[in-house]
Amino acid sequence: MSPQAASVRCGLAVALGAVAMGCDLPPSRGAVGTIHAEVVAPADGRLERDGVIELALDALIEPRTLVGADAALVSGERELGVALRFEPVARILVADPAARLLDPDVDYVLRVEGPQGFDGALLEPVAFPLRVTRDLAVPPSAPSYAEVQVVLARCAPCHQPGRAELGLDVTDLEGTAIGVPADEVAQAGAGAGLGGALRIEPFHPERSYLLYKMMGEGPIVGAPMGASDAPDVPLDEASLRVVSRWIAGGARLEP
């Protein structure tokens, strides 16, 4: 495959008995088929010295499997570690090189193996060629708390002071969501797929149960958390991305 190839197809097989974050992963539930991925950035194979690689998936990823995944940038005998994170709304798997600045004008191959879907399927090895440029990336800014409040205001009739279903008050995320265990998951047990999850875990939308409830996808318990005028219908994707990017940016409460 040439460095200009814009996509890499990935399939997932089944891995059982893996352990991540000190917890036994949920057993496979008989997954078959594949989850496909497409490298969407950098589409031309040219990576900024401080850039990240983004792969678009067609299914959700079990976040605990990212910890034990094999991910690296390989150049000859040299390997650089790569941290993986997942943005569930857009279904983007992000590979972030551990090195603060990569050496320019060096050819690498991105290798990723091991991420697993909630249904138990595993990634067929990714091998995507890259060439590091001398450019620096411009990091995107996270949405403000004020922007997030505009989205969550649609959920306020069911989650406000005096009517905070399941104890969630969207006007008080600091007290009822950020760093707060997800009650529904705890009540359902580990079989829910995100055992031990928090409602909002700063910097980790892929581990934030509230986001999955708003999406109406993944290992949720009960109905989706929709807007008050359509409580069983997930919010639109643009609104969900605002919340996801805010969490990824640290879930800061400043206006």
mmCIF file of C-alpha atoms in Angstrom:
data_model
loop_
_atom_site.group_PDB
_atom_site.id
_atom_site.type_symbol
_atom_site.label_atom_id
_atom_site.label_comp_id
_atom_site.label_asym_id
_atom_site.label_seq_id
_atom_site.Cartn_x
_atom_site.Cartn_y
_atom_site.Cartn_z
ATOM 1 C CA MET A 1 0.000 0.000 0.000
ATOM 2 C CA SER A 2 1.354 3.446 -0.916
ATOM 3 C CA PRO A 3 1.727 6.251 1.650
ATOM 4 C CA GLN A 4 -1.025 8.071 -0.187
ATOM 5 C CA ALA A 5 -3.586 5.373 0.501
ATOM 6 C CA ALA A 6 -6.500 6.972 2.273
ATOM 7 C CA SER A 7 -7.933 3.933 3.979
ATOM 8 C CA VAL A 8 -7.100 0.713 5.703
ATOM 9 C CA ARG A 9 -9.647 -2.025 6.176
ATOM 10 C CA CYS A 10 -9.655 -3.658 9.568
ATOM 11 C CA GLY A 11 -11.524 -6.721 10.711
ATOM 12 C CA LEU A 12 -11.953 -7.935 14.251
ATOM 13 C CA ALA A 13 -11.562 -11.513 15.597
ATOM 14 C CA VAL A 14 -12.400 -12.737 19.124
ATOM 15 C CA ALA A 15 -10.042 -12.573 22.128
ATOM 16 C CA LEU A 16 -11.219 -14.027 25.402
ATOM 17 C CA GLY A 17 -9.808 -13.833 28.874
ATOM 18 C CA ALA A 18 -8.043 -10.503 28.334
ATOM 19 C CA VAL A 19 -7.512 -8.359 31.401
ATOM 20 C CA ALA A 20 -7.414 -4.561 31.332
ATOM 21 C CA MET A 21 -7.411 -1.979 34.103
ATOM 22 C CA GLY A 22 -7.342 -4.807 36.628
ATOM 23 C CA CYS A 23 -10.740 -6.109 35.557
ATOM 24 C CA ASP A 24 -11.756 -9.207 33.655
ATOM 25 C CA LEU A 25 -13.217 -8.133 30.357
ATOM 26 C CA PRO A 26 -16.737 -9.230 29.540
ATOM 27 C CA PRO A 27 -16.759 -12.590 27.762
ATOM 28 C CA SER A 28 -17.467 -12.697 24.065
ATOM 29 C CA ARG A 29 -21.113 -12.969 23.187
ATOM 30 C CA GLY A 30 -20.613 -14.984 20.016
ATOM 31 C CA ALA A 31 -19.474 -12.177 17.744
ATOM 32 C CA VAL A 32 -19.098 -12.969 14.049
ATOM 33 C CA GLY A 33 -18.117 -10.894 11.059
ATOM 34 C CA THR A 34 -15.872 -7.840 11.132
ATOM 35 C CA ILE A 35 -15.755 -4.260 12.248
ATOM 36 C CA HIS A 36 -14.261 -2.120 9.526
ATOM 37 C CA ALA A 37 -12.093 0.952 9.921
ATOM 38 C CA GLU A 38 -10.944 3.677 7.572
ATOM 39 C CA VAL A 39 -7.945 5.921 8.156
ATOM 40 C CA VAL A 40 -9.419 9.383 7.718
ATOM 41 C CA ALA A 41 -6.543 11.514 8.988
ATOM 42 C CA PRO A 42 -3.993 12.019 7.679
ATOM 43 C CA ALA A 43 -5.734 10.974 4.466
ATOM 44 C CA ASP A 44 -2.581 11.508 2.406
ATOM 45 C CA GLY A 45 -0.294 9.610 4.773
ATOM 46 C CA ARG A 46 1.617 12.761 5.787
ATOM 47 C CA LEU A 47 1.610 13.189 9.566
ATOM 48 C CA GLU A 48 2.493 16.396 11.401
ATOM 49 C CA ARG A 49 5.297 16.055 13.961
ATOM 50 C CA ASP A 50 2.790 16.415 16.813
ATOM 51 C CA GLY A 51 -0.226 15.020 14.979
ATOM 52 C CA VAL A 52 -2.543 12.084 15.656
ATOM 53 C CA ILE A 53 -3.932 9.384 13.390
ATOM 54 C CA GLU A 54 -7.716 8.944 13.176
ATOM 55 C CA LEU A 55 -9.526 5.787 12.083
ATOM 56 C CA ALA A 56 -13.267 5.838 11.451
ATOM 57 C CA LEU A 57 -14.973 2.639 12.638
ATOM 58 C CA ASP A 58 -18.396 1.277 11.822
ATOM 59 C CA ALA A 59 -19.048 -0.004 15.359
ATOM 60 C CA LEU A 60 -18.451 0.949 18.965
ATOM 61 C CA ILE A 61 -15.337 -0.198 20.836
ATOM 62 C CA GLU A 62 -15.244 -1.639 24.355
ATOM 63 C CA PRO A 63 -13.057 1.034 26.025
ATOM 64 C CA ARG A 64 -11.305 -1.293 28.462
ATOM 65 C CA THR A 65 -9.740 -3.190 25.552
ATOM 66 C CA LEU A 66 -7.828 -0.084 24.459
ATOM 67 C CA VAL A 67 -5.579 -0.406 27.510
ATOM 68 C CA GLY A 68 -4.129 -3.778 26.540
ATOM 69 C CA ALA A 69 -4.054 -3.170 22.790
ATOM 70 C CA ASP A 70 -0.800 -3.347 20.826
ATOM 71 C CA ALA A 71 -0.321 0.041 19.172
ATOM 72 C CA ALA A 72 2.950 1.491 17.900
ATOM 73 C CA LEU A 73 4.655 3.498 15.184
ATOM 74 C CA VAL A 74 7.311 1.298 13.609
ATOM 75 C CA SER A 75 10.327 2.491 11.612
ATOM 76 C CA GLY A 76 12.781 -0.324 10.925
ATOM 77 C CA GLU A 77 13.721 -1.778 14.310
ATOM 78 C CA ARG A 78 12.484 1.300 16.162
ATOM 79 C CA GLU A 79 9.062 1.288 17.830
ATOM 80 C CA LEU A 80 7.316 4.244 19.438
ATOM 81 C CA GLY A 81 4.383 3.702 21.766
ATOM 82 C CA VAL A 82 0.961 4.951 20.745
ATOM 83 C CA ALA A 83 -1.927 5.721 23.096
ATOM 84 C CA LEU A 84 -5.400 4.827 21.849
ATOM 85 C CA ARG A 85 -8.624 6.614 22.670
ATOM 86 C CA PHE A 86 -12.087 6.374 21.156
ATOM 87 C CA GLU A 87 -14.664 9.034 20.318
ATOM 88 C CA PRO A 88 -17.956 7.093 20.379
ATOM 89 C CA VAL A 89 -20.284 9.592 18.690
ATOM 90 C CA ALA A 90 -18.249 9.842 15.474
ATOM 91 C CA ARG A 91 -16.794 6.359 16.086
ATOM 92 C CA ILE A 92 -13.243 7.609 15.663
ATOM 93 C CA LEU A 93 -10.317 5.606 17.029
ATOM 94 C CA VAL A 94 -7.475 8.042 17.712
ATOM 95 C CA ALA A 95 -3.842 6.891 17.777
ATOM 96 C CA ASP A 96 -1.731 9.446 19.648
ATOM 97 C CA PRO A 97 2.071 8.932 19.497
ATOM 98 C CA ALA A 98 3.717 9.025 22.915
ATOM 99 C CA ALA A 99 6.607 11.156 21.626
ATOM 100 C CA ARG A 100 5.913 14.870 22.045
ATOM 101 C CA LEU A 101 7.511 15.591 18.673
ATOM 102 C CA LEU A 102 8.263 12.955 16.034
ATOM 103 C CA ASP A 103 11.447 13.173 13.992
ATOM 104 C CA PRO A 104 10.642 14.816 10.640
ATOM 105 C CA ASP A 105 11.180 13.176 7.255
ATOM 106 C CA VAL A 106 10.970 9.661 8.761
ATOM 107 C CA ASP A 107 8.767 6.868 7.430
ATOM 108 C CA TYR A 108 6.674 4.902 9.931
ATOM 109 C CA VAL A 109 4.000 2.249 9.838
ATOM 110 C CA LEU A 110 1.119 2.540 12.305
ATOM 111 C CA ARG A 111 0.425 -0.855 13.864
ATOM 112 C CA VAL A 112 -2.735 -1.482 15.875
ATOM 113 C CA GLU A 113 -3.996 -4.822 17.165
ATOM 114 C CA GLY A 114 -6.427 -5.812 19.856
ATOM 115 C CA PRO A 115 -9.287 -3.295 20.308
ATOM 116 C CA GLN A 116 -12.525 -5.187 20.833
ATOM 117 C CA GLY A 117 -16.146 -4.359 20.197
ATOM 118 C CA PHE A 118 -18.833 -4.727 22.832
ATOM 119 C CA ASP A 119 -19.914 -7.881 21.001
ATOM 120 C CA GLY A 120 -16.459 -9.447 21.457
ATOM 121 C CA ALA A 121 -14.951 -9.032 17.967
ATOM 122 C CA LEU A 122 -11.243 -8.038 17.639
ATOM 123 C CA LEU A 123 -9.302 -5.869 15.245
ATOM 124 C CA GLU A 124 -7.394 -7.468 12.433
ATOM 125 C CA PRO A 125 -3.946 -5.831 12.474
ATOM 126 C CA VAL A 126 -3.770 -2.314 11.058
ATOM 127 C CA ALA A 127 -0.649 -1.466 9.057
ATOM 128 C CA PHE A 128 -0.828 2.082 7.706
ATOM 129 C CA PRO A 129 2.269 3.781 6.212
ATOM 130 C CA LEU A 130 3.020 7.357 7.241
ATOM 131 C CA ARG A 131 5.700 9.946 6.609
ATOM 132 C CA VAL A 132 6.304 12.589 9.270
ATOM 133 C CA THR A 133 6.433 16.137 7.955
ATOM 134 C CA ARG A 134 8.044 19.229 9.457
ATOM 135 C CA ASP A 135 4.652 20.803 10.115
ATOM 136 C CA LEU A 136 2.932 21.178 13.485
ATOM 137 C CA ALA A 137 -0.751 20.416 14.003
ATOM 138 C CA VAL A 138 -3.296 22.999 15.123
ATOM 139 C CA PRO A 139 -5.175 21.358 18.026
ATOM 140 C CA PRO A 140 -8.954 21.821 17.953
ATOM 141 C CA SER A 141 -10.515 23.717 20.841
ATOM 142 C CA ALA A 142 -13.044 22.003 23.090
ATOM 143 C CA PRO A 143 -16.614 23.356 23.337
ATOM 144 C CA SER A 144 -17.308 25.589 26.302
ATOM 145 C CA TYR A 145 -19.472 24.614 29.259
ATOM 146 C CA ALA A 146 -22.004 27.197 28.063
ATOM 147 C CA GLU A 147 -22.320 25.338 24.744
ATOM 148 C CA VAL A 148 -22.840 22.057 26.580
ATOM 149 C CA GLN A 149 -25.529 23.615 28.765
ATOM 150 C CA VAL A 150 -27.463 24.593 25.631
ATOM 151 C CA VAL A 151 -27.546 20.926 24.629
ATOM 152 C CA LEU A 152 -28.362 19.616 28.106
ATOM 153 C CA ALA A 153 -31.155 22.153 28.569
ATOM 154 C CA ARG A 154 -33.216 19.898 26.308
ATOM 155 C CA CYS A 155 -32.937 17.189 28.973
ATOM 156 C CA ALA A 156 -33.566 19.499 31.936
ATOM 157 C CA PRO A 157 -37.333 18.849 32.363
ATOM 158 C CA CYS A 158 -36.489 15.313 33.561
ATOM 159 C CA HIS A 159 -33.141 16.118 35.178
ATOM 160 C CA GLN A 160 -33.368 19.311 37.218
ATOM 161 C CA PRO A 161 -33.670 20.263 40.907
ATOM 162 C CA GLY A 162 -36.836 18.709 42.302
ATOM 163 C CA ARG A 163 -37.070 16.247 39.425
ATOM 164 C CA ALA A 164 -33.640 14.699 39.068
ATOM 165 C CA GLU A 165 -34.374 11.228 37.748
ATOM 166 C CA LEU A 166 -31.773 8.741 39.008
ATOM 167 C CA GLY A 167 -30.199 11.647 40.855
ATOM 168 C CA LEU A 168 -28.950 13.318 37.665
ATOM 169 C CA ASP A 169 -29.342 17.090 37.580
ATOM 170 C CA VAL A 170 -28.003 18.580 34.338
ATOM 171 C CA THR A 171 -27.787 21.984 36.029
ATOM 172 C CA ASP A 172 -25.324 20.487 38.529
ATOM 173 C CA LEU A 173 -22.988 18.235 36.556
ATOM 174 C CA GLU A 174 -20.207 18.702 39.085
ATOM 175 C CA GLY A 175 -22.328 17.232 41.863
ATOM 176 C CA THR A 176 -24.351 14.622 39.984
ATOM 177 C CA ALA A 177 -22.375 13.528 36.909
ATOM 178 C CA ILE A 178 -18.643 14.357 36.762
ATOM 179 C CA GLY A 179 -16.804 11.576 38.565
ATOM 180 C CA VAL A 180 -20.109 10.102 39.794
ATOM 181 C CA PRO A 181 -20.692 6.334 39.317
ATOM 182 C CA ALA A 182 -23.432 5.410 36.871
ATOM 183 C CA ASP A 183 -26.182 3.996 39.101
ATOM 184 C CA GLU A 184 -27.882 2.016 36.348
ATOM 185 C CA VAL A 185 -24.692 0.147 35.466
ATOM 186 C CA ALA A 186 -24.014 -0.640 39.114
ATOM 187 C CA GLN A 187 -27.537 -1.984 39.547
ATOM 188 C CA ALA A 188 -27.334 -4.100 36.386
ATOM 189 C CA GLY A 189 -23.925 -5.565 37.262
ATOM 190 C CA ALA A 190 -20.845 -6.154 35.105
ATOM 191 C CA GLY A 191 -22.943 -7.646 32.315
ATOM 192 C CA ALA A 192 -23.939 -4.128 31.292
ATOM 193 C CA GLY A 193 -20.606 -3.835 29.464
ATOM 194 C CA LEU A 194 -19.286 -0.720 31.218
ATOM 195 C CA GLY A 195 -19.052 -2.046 34.752
ATOM 196 C CA GLY A 196 -17.670 0.601 37.095
ATOM 197 C CA ALA A 197 -18.251 3.406 34.604
ATOM 198 C CA LEU A 198 -18.729 7.003 35.671
ATOM 199 C CA ARG A 199 -21.499 9.159 34.274
ATOM 200 C CA ILE A 200 -18.840 11.574 33.021
ATOM 201 C CA GLU A 201 -15.140 10.744 33.133
ATOM 202 C CA PRO A 202 -13.131 13.842 32.126
ATOM 203 C CA PHE A 203 -10.933 13.339 29.046
ATOM 204 C CA HIS A 204 -12.638 10.001 28.298
ATOM 205 C CA PRO A 205 -15.927 10.175 26.368
ATOM 206 C CA GLU A 206 -15.504 6.481 25.530
ATOM 207 C CA ARG A 207 -15.817 5.663 29.249
ATOM 208 C CA SER A 208 -18.579 8.169 30.060
ATOM 209 C CA TYR A 209 -21.874 6.331 30.519
ATOM 210 C CA LEU A 210 -23.976 9.478 30.192
ATOM 211 C CA LEU A 211 -22.798 9.945 26.612
ATOM 212 C CA TYR A 212 -23.881 6.427 25.645
ATOM 213 C CA LYS A 213 -27.292 7.066 27.229
ATOM 214 C CA MET A 214 -27.648 10.229 25.154
ATOM 215 C CA MET A 215 -26.555 8.319 22.031
ATOM 216 C CA GLY A 216 -28.979 5.478 22.737
ATOM 217 C CA GLU A 217 -26.242 2.979 21.793
ATOM 218 C CA GLY A 218 -23.744 0.708 23.444
ATOM 219 C CA PRO A 219 -24.070 -1.009 26.830
ATOM 220 C CA ILE A 220 -26.868 1.134 28.227
ATOM 221 C CA VAL A 221 -29.549 0.057 30.659
ATOM 222 C CA GLY A 222 -33.096 1.176 29.982
ATOM 223 C CA ALA A 223 -34.249 3.756 27.458
ATOM 224 C CA PRO A 224 -32.038 6.405 25.810
ATOM 225 C CA MET A 225 -31.771 9.813 27.440
ATOM 226 C CA GLY A 226 -33.446 11.994 24.845
ATOM 227 C CA ALA A 227 -34.830 15.502 24.786
ATOM 228 C CA SER A 228 -37.921 16.259 26.848
ATOM 229 C CA ASP A 229 -40.116 16.537 23.748
ATOM 230 C CA ALA A 230 -38.935 13.117 22.491
ATOM 231 C CA PRO A 231 -37.566 11.280 25.555
ATOM 232 C CA ASP A 232 -36.982 7.944 23.819
ATOM 233 C CA VAL A 233 -35.187 9.428 20.795
ATOM 234 C CA PRO A 234 -31.411 10.068 20.986
ATOM 235 C CA LEU A 235 -30.206 13.625 20.501
ATOM 236 C CA ASP A 236 -28.954 14.684 17.072
ATOM 237 C CA GLU A 237 -25.340 13.887 16.187
ATOM 238 C CA ALA A 238 -24.178 17.510 16.171
ATOM 239 C CA SER A 239 -25.371 17.974 19.760
ATOM 240 C CA LEU A 240 -23.808 14.694 20.839
ATOM 241 C CA ARG A 241 -20.473 15.715 19.348
ATOM 242 C CA VAL A 242 -20.521 18.915 21.391
ATOM 243 C CA VAL A 243 -20.880 16.879 24.584
ATOM 244 C CA SER A 244 -18.290 14.306 23.513
ATOM 245 C CA ARG A 245 -15.676 16.926 22.582
ATOM 246 C CA TRP A 246 -16.323 18.769 25.846
ATOM 247 C CA ILE A 247 -15.672 15.581 27.825
ATOM 248 C CA ALA A 248 -12.556 14.846 25.752
ATOM 249 C CA GLY A 249 -11.304 18.336 26.577
ATOM 250 C CA GLY A 250 -11.561 17.650 30.307
ATOM 251 C CA ALA A 251 -15.249 18.409 31.052
ATOM 252 C CA ARG A 252 -14.320 21.856 32.323
ATOM 253 C CA LEU A 253 -17.001 23.900 34.049
ATOM 254 C CA GLU A 254 -15.728 27.333 33.090
ATOM 255 C CA PRO A 255 -18.208 29.346 30.938
#
